[in-house]
PDB file of C-alpha atoms in Angstrom:
ATOM      1  CA  HIS A   9     -80.930  50.678 -66.449  1.00  0.00           C
ATOM      2  CA  CYS A  10     -82.998  52.089 -69.950  1.00  0.00           C
ATOM      3  CA  ILE A  11     -84.492  48.797 -72.234  1.00  0.00           C
ATOM      4  CA  LEU A  12     -85.301  49.293 -75.657  1.00  0.00           C
ATOM      5  CA  LEU A  13     -86.986  46.992 -77.526  1.00  0.00           C
ATOM      6  CA  TYR A  14     -86.753  47.156 -81.616  1.00  0.00           C
ATOM      7  CA  SER A  15     -87.949  44.922 -84.283  1.00  0.00           C
ATOM      8  CA  SER A  16     -84.522  42.703 -84.327  1.00  0.00           C
ATOM      9  CA  ARG A  17     -82.908  43.816 -80.655  1.00  0.00           C
ATOM     10  CA  PHE A  18     -83.242  44.056 -77.763  1.00  0.00           C
ATOM     11  CA  VAL A  19     -80.514  46.811 -75.592  1.00  0.00           C
ATOM     12  CA  ALA A  20     -79.974  47.889 -72.570  1.00  0.00           C
ATOM     13  CA  ILE A  21     -78.205  50.742 -71.625  1.00  0.00           C
ATOM     14  CA  ASN A  22     -76.887  51.481 -67.885  1.00  0.00           C
ATOM     15  CA  LEU A  23     -78.143  54.724 -66.642  1.00  0.00           C
ATOM     16  CA  ILE A  24     -74.949  55.296 -64.356  1.00  0.00           C
ATOM     17  CA  ASN A  25     -72.361  54.601 -66.774  1.00  0.00           C
ATOM     18  CA  GLU A  26     -74.124  55.357 -69.490  1.00  0.00           C
ATOM     19  CA  GLU A  27     -72.537  52.151 -71.078  1.00  0.00           C
ATOM     20  CA  ILE A  28     -74.349  49.230 -73.260  1.00  0.00           C
ATOM     21  CA  VAL A  29     -74.602  46.364 -71.231  1.00  0.00           C
ATOM     22  CA  CYS A  30     -76.896  43.759 -73.257  1.00  0.00           C
ATOM     23  CA  ASN A  31     -77.610  44.026 -77.074  1.00  0.00           C
ATOM     24  CA  ASP A  32     -79.462  40.864 -78.313  1.00  0.00           C
ATOM     25  CA  SER A  33     -80.424  40.673 -82.007  1.00  0.00           C
ATOM     26  CA  ILE A  34     -83.136  38.556 -82.509  1.00  0.00           C
ATOM     27  CA  GLY A  35     -84.086  36.121 -85.332  1.00  0.00           C
ATOM     28  CA  ALA A  36     -86.962  36.744 -87.805  1.00  0.00           C
ATOM     29  CA  CYS A  37     -87.135  32.954 -87.475  1.00  0.00           C
ATOM     30  CA  PHE A  38     -88.438  33.761 -84.326  1.00  0.00           C
ATOM     31  CA  GLY A  39     -90.854  37.090 -85.335  1.00  0.00           C
ATOM     32  CA  ILE A  40     -90.929  40.631 -84.410  1.00  0.00           C
ATOM     33  CA  PRO A  41     -91.325  41.130 -80.776  1.00  0.00           C
ATOM     34  CA  LYS A  42     -94.293  42.222 -79.011  1.00  0.00           C
ATOM     35  CA  GLU A  43     -93.688  43.885 -75.343  1.00  0.00           C
ATOM     36  CA  LEU A  44     -91.951  43.885 -72.864  1.00  0.00           C
ATOM     37  CA  VAL A  45     -92.928  42.075 -69.583  1.00  0.00           C
ATOM     38  CA  TRP A  46     -92.268  43.342 -65.933  1.00  0.00           C
ATOM     39  CA  ASP A  47     -92.815  40.356 -63.696  1.00  0.00           C
ATOM     40  CA  VAL A  48     -93.467  42.043 -60.863  1.00  0.00           C
ATOM     41  CA  LYS A  49     -93.679  39.351 -58.089  1.00  0.00           C
ATOM     42  CA  ASN A  50     -90.148  37.536 -59.046  1.00  0.00           C
ATOM     43  CA  GLY A  51     -88.226  40.543 -60.727  1.00  0.00           C
ATOM     44  CA  ALA A  52     -87.909  39.703 -63.996  1.00  0.00           C
ATOM     45  CA  LEU A  53     -88.034  41.106 -67.263  1.00  0.00           C
ATOM     46  CA  PHE A  54     -89.130  39.110 -70.424  1.00  0.00           C
ATOM     47  CA  TYR A  55     -90.672  39.967 -74.143  1.00  0.00           C
ATOM     48  CA  TYR A  56     -92.373  37.949 -76.646  1.00  0.00           C
ATOM     49  CA  THR A  57     -93.148  37.849 -80.237  1.00  0.00           C
ATOM     50  CA  SER A  58     -96.029  35.431 -81.659  1.00  0.00           C
ATOM     51  CA  SER A  59     -94.292  32.047 -80.821  1.00  0.00           C
ATOM     52  CA  HIS A  60     -91.738  32.539 -77.996  1.00  0.00           C
ATOM     53  CA  ILE A  61     -90.574  34.466 -74.793  1.00  0.00           C
ATOM     54  CA  PHE A  62     -87.435  35.439 -73.763  1.00  0.00           C
ATOM     55  CA  GLY A  63     -85.981  36.288 -70.787  1.00  0.00           C
ATOM     56  CA  CYS A  64     -83.545  38.945 -70.257  1.00  0.00           C
ATOM     57  CA  SER A  65     -80.841  38.402 -68.425  1.00  0.00           C
ATOM     58  CA  ILE A  66     -79.252  41.844 -68.019  1.00  0.00           C
ATOM     59  CA  TRP A  67     -79.270  42.336 -63.669  1.00  0.00           C
ATOM     60  CA  GLU A  68     -76.558  40.207 -62.583  1.00  0.00           C
ATOM     61  CA  GLU A  69     -74.944  43.390 -63.655  1.00  0.00           C
ATOM     62  CA  ASP A  70     -76.181  44.949 -61.291  1.00  0.00           C
ATOM     63  CA  ARG A  71     -73.583  43.528 -58.502  1.00  0.00           C
ATOM     64  CA  ASN A  72     -70.855  45.721 -59.830  1.00  0.00           C
ATOM     65  CA  ILE A  73     -73.645  48.672 -59.822  1.00  0.00           C
ATOM     66  CA  TRP A  74     -71.312  50.068 -56.027  1.00  0.00           C
ATOM     67  CA  LYS A  75     -68.663  50.809 -57.721  1.00  0.00           C
ATOM     68  CA  LEU A  76     -69.786  52.747 -60.462  1.00  0.00           C
ATOM     69  CA  LEU A  77     -72.173  54.473 -58.077  1.00  0.00           C
ATOM     70  CA  LEU A  78     -68.713  55.316 -55.757  1.00  0.00           C
ATOM     71  CA  ASP A  79     -67.337  56.246 -58.498  1.00  0.00           C
ATOM     72  CA  LYS A  80     -70.076  59.344 -58.743  1.00  0.00           C
ATOM     73  CA  ASN A  81     -69.395  59.698 -54.931  1.00  0.00           C
ATOM     74  CA  ASP A  82     -73.066  58.222 -54.299  1.00  0.00           C
ATOM     75  CA  PHE A  83     -72.173  56.883 -51.004  1.00  0.00           C
ATOM     76  CA  GLU A  84     -75.212  56.472 -50.148  1.00  0.00           C
ATOM     77  CA  GLY A  85     -76.410  54.148 -53.379  1.00  0.00           C
ATOM     78  CA  ALA A  86     -72.710  52.690 -52.669  1.00  0.00           C
ATOM     79  CA  LEU A  87     -73.762  51.486 -49.206  1.00  0.00           C
ATOM     80  CA  LYS A  88     -77.204  50.604 -49.449  1.00  0.00           C
ATOM     81  CA  LEU A  89     -76.230  47.913 -52.732  1.00  0.00           C
ATOM     82  CA  THR A  90     -72.995  46.613 -50.460  1.00  0.00           C
ATOM     83  CA  LYS A  91     -75.259  45.952 -47.489  1.00  0.00           C
ATOM     84  CA  ASN A  92     -75.164  42.340 -47.388  1.00  0.00           C
ATOM     85  CA  ASN A  93     -70.994  41.910 -49.048  1.00  0.00           C
ATOM     86  CA  PRO A  94     -69.086  43.397 -45.644  1.00  0.00           C
ATOM     87  CA  ARG A  95     -65.887  43.133 -47.775  1.00  0.00           C
ATOM     88  CA  ASN A  96     -67.579  45.563 -50.654  1.00  0.00           C
ATOM     89  CA  ASN A  97     -69.082  47.651 -47.681  1.00  0.00           C
ATOM     90  CA  ASP A  98     -65.820  48.754 -45.767  1.00  0.00           C
ATOM     91  CA  LEU A  99     -64.620  49.988 -49.098  1.00  0.00           C
ATOM     92  CA  VAL A 100     -67.301  52.236 -49.259  1.00  0.00           C
ATOM     93  CA  ASN A 101     -66.802  53.257 -45.252  1.00  0.00           C
ATOM     94  CA  GLN A 102     -62.970  53.662 -46.409  1.00  0.00           C
ATOM     95  CA  SER A 103     -64.041  55.779 -49.490  1.00  0.00           C
ATOM     96  CA  ILE A 104     -65.935  58.097 -47.673  1.00  0.00           C
ATOM     97  CA  ALA A 105     -63.726  58.166 -45.000  1.00  0.00           C
ATOM     98  CA  ALA A 106     -61.638  59.325 -47.631  1.00  0.00           C
ATOM     99  CA  ASN A 107     -63.869  62.090 -49.259  1.00  0.00           C
ATOM    100  CA  TYR A 108     -64.158  63.437 -45.418  1.00  0.00           C
ATOM    101  CA  ILE A 109     -60.336  63.670 -45.162  1.00  0.00           C
ATOM    102  CA  GLU A 110     -60.528  65.572 -48.757  1.00  0.00           C
ATOM    103  CA  LYS A 111     -63.521  67.869 -46.554  1.00  0.00           C
ATOM    104  CA  LYS A 112     -60.973  68.481 -44.006  1.00  0.00           C
ATOM    105  CA  GLU A 113     -64.071  66.659 -41.908  1.00  0.00           C
ATOM    106  CA  TYR A 114     -61.429  65.343 -39.827  1.00  0.00           C
ATOM    107  CA  MET A 115     -62.857  63.815 -36.732  1.00  0.00           C
ATOM    108  CA  LYS A 116     -65.548  62.240 -39.177  1.00  0.00           C
ATOM    109  CA  ALA A 117     -62.771  61.064 -40.870  1.00  0.00           C
ATOM    110  CA  ALA A 118     -61.286  58.783 -37.836  1.00  0.00           C
ATOM    111  CA  GLU A 119     -64.068  57.623 -36.242  1.00  0.00           C
ATOM    112  CA  LEU A 120     -64.856  56.007 -40.093  1.00  0.00           C
ATOM    113  CA  TYR A 121     -61.388  54.610 -40.620  1.00  0.00           C
ATOM    114  CA  ALA A 122     -60.963  53.786 -37.548  1.00  0.00           C
ATOM    115  CA  LYS A 123     -64.482  50.770 -37.886  1.00  0.00           C
ATOM    116  CA  THR A 124     -62.598  49.692 -41.556  1.00  0.00           C
ATOM    117  CA  ASN A 125     -60.326  47.085 -42.776  1.00  0.00           C
ATOM    118  CA  SER A 126     -58.283  50.615 -43.942  1.00  0.00           C
ATOM    119  CA  HIS A 127     -54.092  50.185 -43.609  1.00  0.00           C
ATOM    120  CA  PHE A 128     -53.233  50.937 -40.487  1.00  0.00           C
ATOM    121  CA  GLU A 129     -50.008  52.480 -40.976  1.00  0.00           C
ATOM    122  CA  SER A 130     -51.019  54.240 -44.469  1.00  0.00           C
ATOM    123  CA  THR A 131     -54.688  55.404 -42.671  1.00  0.00           C
ATOM    124  CA  ILE A 132     -52.047  56.780 -39.777  1.00  0.00           C
ATOM    125  CA  MET A 133     -50.426  58.817 -42.569  1.00  0.00           C
ATOM    126  CA  GLN A 134     -52.775  60.810 -42.974  1.00  0.00           C
ATOM    127  CA  PHE A 135     -53.459  62.058 -40.027  1.00  0.00           C
ATOM    128  CA  VAL A 136     -49.400  62.750 -38.851  1.00  0.00           C
ATOM    129  CA  GLU A 137     -49.636  65.946 -39.404  1.00  0.00           C
ATOM    130  CA  LEU A 138     -52.817  67.128 -38.415  1.00  0.00           C
ATOM    131  CA  ASP A 139     -53.901  67.993 -34.470  1.00  0.00           C
ATOM    132  CA  SER A 140     -53.369  64.855 -32.567  1.00  0.00           C
ATOM    133  CA  LYS A 141     -56.854  64.584 -31.222  1.00  0.00           C
ATOM    134  CA  TYR A 142     -57.875  63.497 -34.696  1.00  0.00           C
ATOM    135  CA  LEU A 143     -54.997  60.356 -34.498  1.00  0.00           C
ATOM    136  CA  ILE A 144     -55.881  59.849 -30.567  1.00  0.00           C
ATOM    137  CA  GLU A 145     -59.791  59.233 -31.734  1.00  0.00           C
ATOM    138  CA  TYR A 146     -58.228  57.063 -34.733  1.00  0.00           C
ATOM    139  CA  LEU A 147     -55.879  54.755 -31.975  1.00  0.00           C
ATOM    140  CA  THR A 148     -58.734  55.269 -29.565  1.00  0.00           C
ATOM    141  CA  ILE A 149     -61.401  53.321 -31.519  1.00  0.00           C
ATOM    142  CA  LYS A 150     -58.930  50.856 -32.921  1.00  0.00           C
ATOM    143  CA  LEU A 151     -57.850  49.782 -29.938  1.00  0.00           C
ATOM    144  CA  PRO A 152     -60.220  46.814 -29.065  1.00  0.00           C
ATOM    145  CA  PHE A 153     -59.131  45.466 -32.339  1.00  0.00           C
ATOM    146  CA  TYR A 154     -55.551  44.829 -30.991  1.00  0.00           C
ATOM    147  CA  GLN A 155     -56.253  43.658 -27.667  1.00  0.00           C
ATOM    148  CA  ASN A 156     -55.220  39.923 -28.090  1.00  0.00           C
ATOM    149  CA  ASN A 157     -52.001  41.483 -29.504  1.00  0.00           C
ATOM    150  CA  PRO A 158     -50.062  42.696 -26.533  1.00  0.00           C
ATOM    151  CA  VAL A 159     -47.230  44.115 -28.380  1.00  0.00           C
ATOM    152  CA  GLN A 160     -49.585  46.539 -30.837  1.00  0.00           C
ATOM    153  CA  LYS A 161     -51.829  47.014 -27.980  1.00  0.00           C
ATOM    154  CA  HIS A 162     -49.268  48.212 -25.396  1.00  0.00           C
ATOM    155  CA  LEU A 163     -47.655  50.548 -28.197  1.00  0.00           C
ATOM    156  CA  ILE A 164     -51.085  52.036 -29.228  1.00  0.00           C
ATOM    157  CA  VAL A 165     -51.626  52.882 -25.453  1.00  0.00           C
ATOM    158  CA  MET A 166     -48.563  54.208 -25.020  1.00  0.00           C
ATOM    159  CA  TRP A 167     -48.189  56.081 -28.259  1.00  0.00           C
ATOM    160  CA  ILE A 168     -51.753  57.889 -27.268  1.00  0.00           C
ATOM    161  CA  ILE A 169     -50.670  58.503 -23.273  1.00  0.00           C
ATOM    162  CA  ASP A 170     -47.059  60.197 -25.349  1.00  0.00           C
ATOM    163  CA  MET A 171     -50.070  61.965 -27.105  1.00  0.00           C
ATOM    164  CA  TYR A 172     -51.955  63.364 -24.675  1.00  0.00           C
ATOM    165  CA  LEU A 173     -48.665  63.864 -22.219  1.00  0.00           C
ATOM    166  CA  ILE A 174     -47.723  65.950 -25.105  1.00  0.00           C
ATOM    167  CA  GLY A 175     -50.740  68.326 -25.765  1.00  0.00           C
ATOM    168  CA  LEU A 176     -50.534  69.303 -21.933  1.00  0.00           C
ATOM    169  CA  CYS A 177     -46.705  70.729 -22.007  1.00  0.00           C
ATOM    170  CA  ARG A 178     -48.389  72.670 -25.299  1.00  0.00           C
ATOM    171  CA  THR A 179     -51.122  73.866 -24.124  1.00  0.00           C
ATOM    172  CA  ASN A 180     -50.329  74.449 -20.552  1.00  0.00           C
ATOM    173  CA  ASN A 181     -52.813  71.723 -19.391  1.00  0.00           C
ATOM    174  CA  ASN A 182     -55.940  72.446 -21.028  1.00  0.00           C
ATOM    175  CA  GLY A 183     -58.931  71.650 -19.408  1.00  0.00           C
ATOM    176  CA  ASP A 184     -60.353  69.965 -22.225  1.00  0.00           C
ATOM    177  CA  ILE A 185     -57.142  68.013 -22.748  1.00  0.00           C
ATOM    178  CA  ASN A 186     -57.219  66.954 -18.934  1.00  0.00           C
ATOM    179  CA  SER A 187     -60.844  65.458 -19.026  1.00  0.00           C
ATOM    180  CA  SER A 188     -60.628  63.344 -21.821  1.00  0.00           C
ATOM    181  CA  PHE A 189     -56.821  62.002 -21.276  1.00  0.00           C
ATOM    182  CA  ALA A 190     -58.602  60.935 -18.289  1.00  0.00           C
ATOM    183  CA  LYS A 191     -61.609  59.615 -19.706  1.00  0.00           C
ATOM    184  CA  PHE A 192     -59.127  57.134 -21.493  1.00  0.00           C
ATOM    185  CA  LEU A 193     -56.953  55.814 -18.713  1.00  0.00           C
ATOM    186  CA  ARG A 194     -60.314  55.105 -17.194  1.00  0.00           C
ATOM    187  CA  ILE A 195     -60.965  51.988 -20.359  1.00  0.00           C
ATOM    188  CA  PRO A 196     -60.736  49.139 -18.753  1.00  0.00           C
ATOM    189  CA  LEU A 197     -58.251  47.979 -21.795  1.00  0.00           C
ATOM    190  CA  VAL A 198     -55.638  50.714 -21.134  1.00  0.00           C
ATOM    191  CA  LYS A 199     -56.235  50.176 -17.171  1.00  0.00           C
ATOM    192  CA  LYS A 200     -55.649  46.836 -17.768  1.00  0.00           C
ATOM    193  CA  CYS A 201     -52.450  47.176 -20.047  1.00  0.00           C
ATOM    194  CA  ILE A 202     -51.426  50.143 -17.432  1.00  0.00           C
ATOM    195  CA  GLU A 203     -51.811  47.115 -14.533  1.00  0.00           C
ATOM    196  CA  THR A 204     -49.394  44.565 -16.311  1.00  0.00           C
ATOM    197  CA  TYR A 205     -45.975  47.015 -16.536  1.00  0.00           C
ATOM    198  CA  PRO A 206     -47.189  50.219 -14.026  1.00  0.00           C
ATOM    199  CA  SER A 207     -43.555  50.901 -14.338  1.00  0.00           C
ATOM    200  CA  ALA A 208     -42.966  51.466 -17.678  1.00  0.00           C
ATOM    201  CA  TYR A 209     -46.108  53.648 -18.387  1.00  0.00           C
ATOM    202  CA  TYR A 210     -44.722  55.483 -14.589  1.00  0.00           C
ATOM    203  CA  LYS A 211     -42.032  56.282 -17.208  1.00  0.00           C
ATOM    204  CA  VAL A 212     -43.886  57.656 -19.526  1.00  0.00           C
ATOM    205  CA  ILE A 213     -45.625  60.378 -17.558  1.00  0.00           C
ATOM    206  CA  GLU A 214     -42.833  61.146 -15.303  1.00  0.00           C
ATOM    207  CA  HIS A 215     -40.599  61.779 -18.344  1.00  0.00           C
ATOM    208  CA  TYR A 216     -42.876  65.133 -19.003  1.00  0.00           C
ATOM    209  CA  GLY A 217     -43.112  65.716 -15.126  1.00  0.00           C
ATOM    210  CA  ASN A 218     -46.876  65.687 -15.187  1.00  0.00           C
ATOM    211  CA  GLY A 219     -47.196  64.924 -11.656  1.00  0.00           C
ATOM    212  CA  GLU A 220     -50.782  65.117 -11.836  1.00  0.00           C
ATOM    213  CA  PHE A 221     -51.755  62.220 -14.129  1.00  0.00           C
ATOM    214  CA  LEU A 222     -49.148  60.057 -12.215  1.00  0.00           C
ATOM    215  CA  VAL A 223     -50.986  60.383  -9.056  1.00  0.00           C
ATOM    216  CA  TYR A 224     -53.957  59.628 -11.121  1.00  0.00           C
ATOM    217  CA  THR A 225     -52.958  57.010 -12.553  1.00  0.00           C
ATOM    218  CA  ALA A 226     -51.504  55.310  -9.526  1.00  0.00           C
ATOM    219  CA  ARG A 227     -54.392  56.302  -7.902  1.00  0.00           C
ATOM    220  CA  LEU A 228     -56.846  53.787 -10.824  1.00  0.00           C
ATOM    221  CA  LEU A 229     -54.303  51.115  -9.994  1.00  0.00           C
ATOM    222  CA  MET A 230     -54.770  51.697  -6.185  1.00  0.00           C
ATOM    223  CA  ASP A 231     -51.135  51.668  -6.093  1.00  0.00           C
ATOM    224  CA  TYR A 232     -50.855  53.664  -2.958  1.00  0.00           C
ATOM    225  CA  GLU A 233     -46.738  53.419  -2.438  1.00  0.00           C
ATOM    226  CA  LYS A 234     -45.907  55.429  -5.866  1.00  0.00           C
ATOM    227  CA  ILE A 235     -48.654  57.951  -4.121  1.00  0.00           C
ATOM    228  CA  ILE A 236     -47.070  58.693  -1.130  1.00  0.00           C
ATOM    229  CA  ASN A 237     -43.221  58.106  -2.679  1.00  0.00           C
ATOM    230  CA  TYR A 238     -44.590  61.166  -5.033  1.00  0.00           C
ATOM    231  CA  HIS A 239     -45.862  63.253  -2.042  1.00  0.00           C
ATOM    232  CA  ILE A 240     -42.695  62.815   0.134  1.00  0.00           C
ATOM    233  CA  SER A 241     -39.940  62.836  -2.797  1.00  0.00           C
ATOM    234  CA  HIS A 242     -41.909  66.494  -3.846  1.00  0.00           C
ATOM    235  CA  ASN A 243     -42.079  66.919   0.191  1.00  0.00           C
ATOM    236  CA  GLU A 244     -45.177  67.467   0.483  1.00  0.00           C
ATOM    237  CA  TYR A 245     -45.869  65.338   3.660  1.00  0.00           C
ATOM    238  CA  PHE A 246     -48.639  66.542   3.935  1.00  0.00           C
ATOM    239  CA  ASP A 247     -50.699  65.112   1.060  1.00  0.00           C
ATOM    240  CA  ALA A 248     -48.674  61.817   1.215  1.00  0.00           C
ATOM    241  CA  PHE A 249     -49.927  61.608   5.525  1.00  0.00           C
ATOM    242  CA  GLU A 250     -53.470  61.957   3.596  1.00  0.00           C
ATOM    243  CA  LYS A 251     -53.081  59.429   0.998  1.00  0.00           C
TER     244      LYS A 251
END
């Protein structure tokens, strides 16, 4: 704020939006104000005349300053002012994530959006036309938030698996995708989902003809019968014997 003390008026101006936030007249009966005094210990501002002392009550206006900072893309300042207010802090982080989208920093956006309470469906729509790795990142981080919602949890895991398999088909078993997919399947929550409905997950993997990850998934579940049957059906008898 910019604080101005005149002979008959006290004025405070918000330096962020240049609006006058306090404009108090000082009656002649109180005398002419002599000086502004800042109480460092209590964080309070006063001014006084020869006979009266007045406190300046403009500081509650600061509770909305974070919105002004946000409008100016001063994210660091907005985060600092909302650190003790989870709801407002979440809104600031959503704005930061949206800014990442504008700057085409999609991975940062996906990671941050997943940690906020942004609307699930509308957030997803921002990534569906992009490389699937960004949506996979968002959904993977978001998954634990739905661990007590069986339907949503399984839908997300199925969707992520489907995107990985599509990616492998398109890139002819890209090594990075292979590694990332294997890591995803080892996540305890994901493994538990597959263990609950193994036949449903096997069916998704089989649909893409990805024998490598069918066997990998069966091995994670210690489903040796599935592994043996797969190798026998492909005339891989030696592999079936080994497993």
